[in-house]
Short mmCIF file of C-alpha atoms in Angstrom, two decimals:
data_model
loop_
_atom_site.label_atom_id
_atom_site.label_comp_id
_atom_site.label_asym_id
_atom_site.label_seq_id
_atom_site.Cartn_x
_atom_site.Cartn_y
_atom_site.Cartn_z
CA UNK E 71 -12.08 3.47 -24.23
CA UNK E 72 -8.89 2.04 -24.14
CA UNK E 73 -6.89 2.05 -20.60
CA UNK E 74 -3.17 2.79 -20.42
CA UNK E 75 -1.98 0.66 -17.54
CA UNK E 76 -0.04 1.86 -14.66
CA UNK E 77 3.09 0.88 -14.75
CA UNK E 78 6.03 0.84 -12.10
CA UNK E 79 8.06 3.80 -11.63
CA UNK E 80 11.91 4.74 -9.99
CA UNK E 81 12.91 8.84 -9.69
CA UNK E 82 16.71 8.73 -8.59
CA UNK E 83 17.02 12.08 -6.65
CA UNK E 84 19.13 11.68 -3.81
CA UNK E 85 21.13 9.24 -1.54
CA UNK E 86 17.89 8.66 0.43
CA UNK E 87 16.04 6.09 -0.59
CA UNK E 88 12.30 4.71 -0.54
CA UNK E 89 10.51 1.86 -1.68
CA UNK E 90 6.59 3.05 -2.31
CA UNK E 91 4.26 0.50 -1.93
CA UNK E 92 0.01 0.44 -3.00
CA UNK E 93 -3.07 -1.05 -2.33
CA UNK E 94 -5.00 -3.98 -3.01
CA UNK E 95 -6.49 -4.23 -6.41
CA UNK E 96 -4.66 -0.42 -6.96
CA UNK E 97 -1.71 0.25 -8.19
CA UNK E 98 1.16 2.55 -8.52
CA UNK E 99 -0.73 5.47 -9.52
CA UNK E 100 -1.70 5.16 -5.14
CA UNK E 101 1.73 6.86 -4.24
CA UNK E 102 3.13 8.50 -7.78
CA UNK E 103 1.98 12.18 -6.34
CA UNK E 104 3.74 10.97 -3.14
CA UNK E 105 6.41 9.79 -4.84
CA UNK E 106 6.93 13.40 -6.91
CA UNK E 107 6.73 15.02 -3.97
CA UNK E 108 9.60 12.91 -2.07
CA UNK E 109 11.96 13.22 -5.26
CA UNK E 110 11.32 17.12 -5.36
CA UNK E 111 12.98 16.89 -1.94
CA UNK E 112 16.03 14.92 -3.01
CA UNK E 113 14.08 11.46 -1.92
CA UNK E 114 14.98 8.31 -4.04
CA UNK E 115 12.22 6.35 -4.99
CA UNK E 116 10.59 3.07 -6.36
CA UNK E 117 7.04 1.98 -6.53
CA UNK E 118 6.89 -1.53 -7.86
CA UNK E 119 3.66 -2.88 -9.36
CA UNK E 120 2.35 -5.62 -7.85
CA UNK E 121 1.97 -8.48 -10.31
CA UNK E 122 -1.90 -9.12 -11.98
CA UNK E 123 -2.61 -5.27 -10.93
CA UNK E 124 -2.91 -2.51 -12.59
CA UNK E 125 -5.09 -4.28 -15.89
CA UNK E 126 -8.31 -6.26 -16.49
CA UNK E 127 -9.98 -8.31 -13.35
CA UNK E 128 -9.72 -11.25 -14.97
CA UNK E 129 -5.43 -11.05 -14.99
CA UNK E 130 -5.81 -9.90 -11.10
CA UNK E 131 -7.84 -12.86 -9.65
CA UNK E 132 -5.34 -15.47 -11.56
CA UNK E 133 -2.57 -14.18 -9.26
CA UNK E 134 -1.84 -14.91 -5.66
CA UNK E 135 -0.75 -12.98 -2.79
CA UNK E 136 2.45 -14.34 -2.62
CA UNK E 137 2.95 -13.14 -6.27
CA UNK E 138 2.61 -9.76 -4.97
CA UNK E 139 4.75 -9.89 -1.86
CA UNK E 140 7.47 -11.32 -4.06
CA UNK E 141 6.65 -7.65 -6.51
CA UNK E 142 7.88 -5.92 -3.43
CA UNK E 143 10.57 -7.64 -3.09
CA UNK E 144 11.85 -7.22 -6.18
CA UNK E 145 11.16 -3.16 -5.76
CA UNK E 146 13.27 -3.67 -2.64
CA UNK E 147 16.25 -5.35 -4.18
CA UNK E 148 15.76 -3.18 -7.30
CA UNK E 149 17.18 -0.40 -4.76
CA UNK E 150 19.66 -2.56 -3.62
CA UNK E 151 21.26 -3.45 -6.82
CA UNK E 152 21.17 0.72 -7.46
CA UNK E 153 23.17 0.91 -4.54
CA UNK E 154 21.02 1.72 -1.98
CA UNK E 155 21.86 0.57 1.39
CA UNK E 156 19.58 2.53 3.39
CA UNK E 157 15.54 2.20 2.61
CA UNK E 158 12.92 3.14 3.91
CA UNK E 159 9.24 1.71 3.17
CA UNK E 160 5.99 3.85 2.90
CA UNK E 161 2.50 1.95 2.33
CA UNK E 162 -0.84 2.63 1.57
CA UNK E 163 -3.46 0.17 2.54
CA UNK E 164 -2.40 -3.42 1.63
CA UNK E 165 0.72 -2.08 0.83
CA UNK E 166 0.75 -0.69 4.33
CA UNK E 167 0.88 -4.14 5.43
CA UNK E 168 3.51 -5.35 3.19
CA UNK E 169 5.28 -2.17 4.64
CA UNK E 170 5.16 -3.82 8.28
CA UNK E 171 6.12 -7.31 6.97
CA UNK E 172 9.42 -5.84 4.96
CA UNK E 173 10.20 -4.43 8.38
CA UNK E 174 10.15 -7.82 9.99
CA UNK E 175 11.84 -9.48 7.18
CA UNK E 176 14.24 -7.04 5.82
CA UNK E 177 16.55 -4.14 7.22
CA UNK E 178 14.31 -1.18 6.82
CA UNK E 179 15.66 2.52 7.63
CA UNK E 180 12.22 3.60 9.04
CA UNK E 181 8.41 2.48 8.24
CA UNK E 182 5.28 4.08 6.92
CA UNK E 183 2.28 2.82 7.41
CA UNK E 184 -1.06 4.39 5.84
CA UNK E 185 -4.57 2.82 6.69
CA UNK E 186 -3.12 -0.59 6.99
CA UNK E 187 -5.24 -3.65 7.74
CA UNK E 188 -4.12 -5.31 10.88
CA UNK E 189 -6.81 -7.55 12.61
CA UNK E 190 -8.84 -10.68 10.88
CA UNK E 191 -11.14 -9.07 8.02
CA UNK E 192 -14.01 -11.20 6.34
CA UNK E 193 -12.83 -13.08 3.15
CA UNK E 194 -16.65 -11.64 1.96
CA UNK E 195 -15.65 -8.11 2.10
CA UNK E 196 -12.02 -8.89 0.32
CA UNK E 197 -14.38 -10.32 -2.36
CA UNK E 198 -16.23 -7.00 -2.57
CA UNK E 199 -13.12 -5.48 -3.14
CA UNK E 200 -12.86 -7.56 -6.52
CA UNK E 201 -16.44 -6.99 -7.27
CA UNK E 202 -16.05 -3.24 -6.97
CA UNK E 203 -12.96 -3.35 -9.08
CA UNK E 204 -14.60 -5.06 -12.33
CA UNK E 205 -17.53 -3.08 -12.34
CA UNK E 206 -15.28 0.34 -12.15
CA UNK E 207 -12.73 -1.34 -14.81
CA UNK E 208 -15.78 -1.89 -16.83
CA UNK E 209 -17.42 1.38 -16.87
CA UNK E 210 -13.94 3.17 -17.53
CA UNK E 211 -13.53 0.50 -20.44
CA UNK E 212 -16.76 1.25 -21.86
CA UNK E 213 -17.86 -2.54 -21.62
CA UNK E 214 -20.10 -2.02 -18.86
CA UNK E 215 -23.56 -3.42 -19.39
CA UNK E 216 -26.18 -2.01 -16.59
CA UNK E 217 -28.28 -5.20 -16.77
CA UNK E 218 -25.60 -7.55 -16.64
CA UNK E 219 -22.78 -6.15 -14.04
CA UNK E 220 -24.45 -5.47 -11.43
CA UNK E 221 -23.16 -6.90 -8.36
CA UNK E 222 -24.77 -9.84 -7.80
CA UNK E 223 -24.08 -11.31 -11.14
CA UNK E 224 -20.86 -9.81 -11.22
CA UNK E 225 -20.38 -12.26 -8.20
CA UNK E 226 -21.19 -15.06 -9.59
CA UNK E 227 -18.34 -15.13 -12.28
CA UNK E 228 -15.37 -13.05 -11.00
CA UNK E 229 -14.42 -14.99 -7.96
CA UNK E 230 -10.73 -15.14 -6.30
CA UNK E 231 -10.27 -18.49 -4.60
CA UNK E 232 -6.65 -16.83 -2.80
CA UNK E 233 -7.97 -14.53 -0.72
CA UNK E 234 -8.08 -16.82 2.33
CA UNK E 235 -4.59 -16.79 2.03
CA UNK E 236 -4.45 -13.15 1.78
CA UNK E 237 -5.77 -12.75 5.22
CA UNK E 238 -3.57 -15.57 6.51
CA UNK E 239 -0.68 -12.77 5.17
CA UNK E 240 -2.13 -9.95 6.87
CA UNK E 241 -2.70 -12.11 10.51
CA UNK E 242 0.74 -13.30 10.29
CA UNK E 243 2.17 -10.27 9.71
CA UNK E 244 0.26 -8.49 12.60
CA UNK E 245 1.59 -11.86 14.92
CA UNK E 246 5.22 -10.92 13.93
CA UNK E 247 4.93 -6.79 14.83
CA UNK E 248 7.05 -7.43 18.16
CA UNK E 249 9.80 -8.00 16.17
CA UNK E 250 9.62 -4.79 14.45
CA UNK E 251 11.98 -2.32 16.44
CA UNK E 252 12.77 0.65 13.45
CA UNK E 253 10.92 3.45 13.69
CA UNK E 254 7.40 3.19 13.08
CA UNK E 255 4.62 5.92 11.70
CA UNK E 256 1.26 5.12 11.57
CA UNK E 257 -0.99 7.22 9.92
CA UNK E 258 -4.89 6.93 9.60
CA UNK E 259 -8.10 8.54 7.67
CA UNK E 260 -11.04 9.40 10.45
CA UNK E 261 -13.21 9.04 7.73
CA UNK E 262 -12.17 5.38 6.80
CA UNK E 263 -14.35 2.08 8.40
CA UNK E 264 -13.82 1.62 12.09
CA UNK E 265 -11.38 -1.39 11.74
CA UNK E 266 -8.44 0.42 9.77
CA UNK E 267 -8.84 2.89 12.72
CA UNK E 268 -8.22 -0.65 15.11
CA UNK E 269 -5.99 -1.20 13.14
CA UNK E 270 -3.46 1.44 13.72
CA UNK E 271 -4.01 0.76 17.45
CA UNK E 272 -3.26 -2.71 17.33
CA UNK E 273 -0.04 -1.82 15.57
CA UNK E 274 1.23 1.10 17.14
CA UNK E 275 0.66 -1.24 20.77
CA UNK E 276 2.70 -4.26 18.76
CA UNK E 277 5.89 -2.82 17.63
CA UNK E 278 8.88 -2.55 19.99
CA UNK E 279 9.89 0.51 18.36
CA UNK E 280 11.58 2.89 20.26
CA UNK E 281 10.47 5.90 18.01
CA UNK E 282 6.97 5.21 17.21
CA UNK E 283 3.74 7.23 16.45
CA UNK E 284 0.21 7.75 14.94
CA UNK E 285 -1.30 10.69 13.42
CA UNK E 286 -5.07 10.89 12.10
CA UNK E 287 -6.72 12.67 9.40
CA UNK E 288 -9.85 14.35 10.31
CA UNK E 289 -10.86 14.64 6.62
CA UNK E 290 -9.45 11.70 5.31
CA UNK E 291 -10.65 7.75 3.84
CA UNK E 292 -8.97 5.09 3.16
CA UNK E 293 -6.61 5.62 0.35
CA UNK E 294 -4.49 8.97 2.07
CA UNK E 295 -2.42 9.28 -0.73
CA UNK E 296 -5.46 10.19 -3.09
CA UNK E 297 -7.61 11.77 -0.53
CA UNK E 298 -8.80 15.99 0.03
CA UNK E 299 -5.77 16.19 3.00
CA UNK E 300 -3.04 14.57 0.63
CA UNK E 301 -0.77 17.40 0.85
CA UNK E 302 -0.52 17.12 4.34
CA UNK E 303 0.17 13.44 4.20
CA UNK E 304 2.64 13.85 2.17
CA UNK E 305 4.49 16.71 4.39
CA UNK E 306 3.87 14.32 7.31
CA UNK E 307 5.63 11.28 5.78
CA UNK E 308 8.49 13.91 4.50
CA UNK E 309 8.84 15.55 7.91
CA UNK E 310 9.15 11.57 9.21
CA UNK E 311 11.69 10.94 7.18
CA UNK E 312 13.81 14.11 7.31
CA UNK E 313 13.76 13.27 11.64
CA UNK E 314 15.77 10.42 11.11
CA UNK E 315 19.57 10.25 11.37
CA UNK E 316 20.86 8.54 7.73
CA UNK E 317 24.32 7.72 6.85
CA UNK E 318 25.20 10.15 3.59
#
């Protein structure tokens, strides 16, 4: 079976714009329902694709972290250039992260951040991340062989030697959150591991946002955007966004 990757994606709707950002080892197909249902509401936005995501493992564990951070950057200034002076972020996971660290590095309208990792996480179960990600990429490619792939082989050859440095991103991003001081929403899946639910704690208690909040989904995982309450996310980051006073 061949696989169409995911590619980035820009809907120009309205003077409002926001920069849509996914997870690790996902990719822009995370937020595109979001992303519809923003435009339909005369939203602006841009979901850039991180770079080595998206395709085969093997093109994902050749990249770095920093490779992707500099992806949303260049969905950032890709708004710029169109004009856009005002944008707001809206994350998903790692790209809820990256959401938080645009906010301490560039001038960000408001911030949305969706089961974002926050406190030190194992590099072991950022590996299993990988792991999980060939095995799926195989079956959906049809080269999936049950004897061979299973997980502890699949270990044993698909191994990403940056992902130490991806957790150095994601604790020096959650040392910076004091600086953060534009509005902040946090949401969170009940339903996801405990620490994502720390998480949003640890973050809503950093920033030094004067408008700030967290809401939970009952129903929910990890990836909100995807998940059974979707809809609802997606009216909560909309009714977010609409509270805010922008310059038109």
């Amino acid at each position: 079976m061949k696989i169409i990757p995911p590619k980035p994606f820009t809907i120009e709707s309205g003077n409002r714009a926001v920069l849509l950002l996914h997870g690790f080892t996902g990719n822009t197909n995370d937020v595109k329902r979001l992303g519809r249902y923003l435009s339909e509401r005369n939203y602006t936005v841009h979901a850039p694709l991180y770079k080595g995501h998206g395709g085969d493992p093997e093109t994902l564990i050749k990249t770095d972290p920093i490779e992707w951070w500099n992806s949303v950057l260049e969905g950032y200034d890709e708004l710029k250039q169109r004009g856009y002076d005002e944008i707001a972020v809206a994350g998903v996971s790692l790209g809820g992260i990256f959401s938080l660290r645009l906010g301490e590095e560039r001038p960000t309208k408001a911030i949305v951040a969706m089961s974002a990792p926050a406190l030190a996480k194992s590099v072991d179960s950022l590996q299993s991340r990988i792991i999980d990600y060939t095995i799926k990429y195989k079956k959906l490619s049809g080269t999936y062989d049950e004897q061979n792939d299973n997980p502890d082989k699949v270990a044993q050859y698909v191994q990403m030697p940056s992902l130490e440095y991806l957790q150095g991103i994601i604790n020096d991003t959650s040392s910076k959150l004091d600086t953060i001081q534009t509005p902040v929403h946090i949401l969170r899946g009940l339903r996801d591991d405990e620490y994502y639910c720390e998480s949003a704690d640890l973050i809503y208690n950093s920033v030094k946002s004067r408008i700030k909040s967290v809401k939970s989904f009952i129903n929910s995982g990890h990836i909100l955007t995807l998940d059974q309450e979707k809809e609802y996310v997606f009216e909560e980051v909309y009714r977010f966004f609409e509270s805010l006073k922008w310059n038109e």
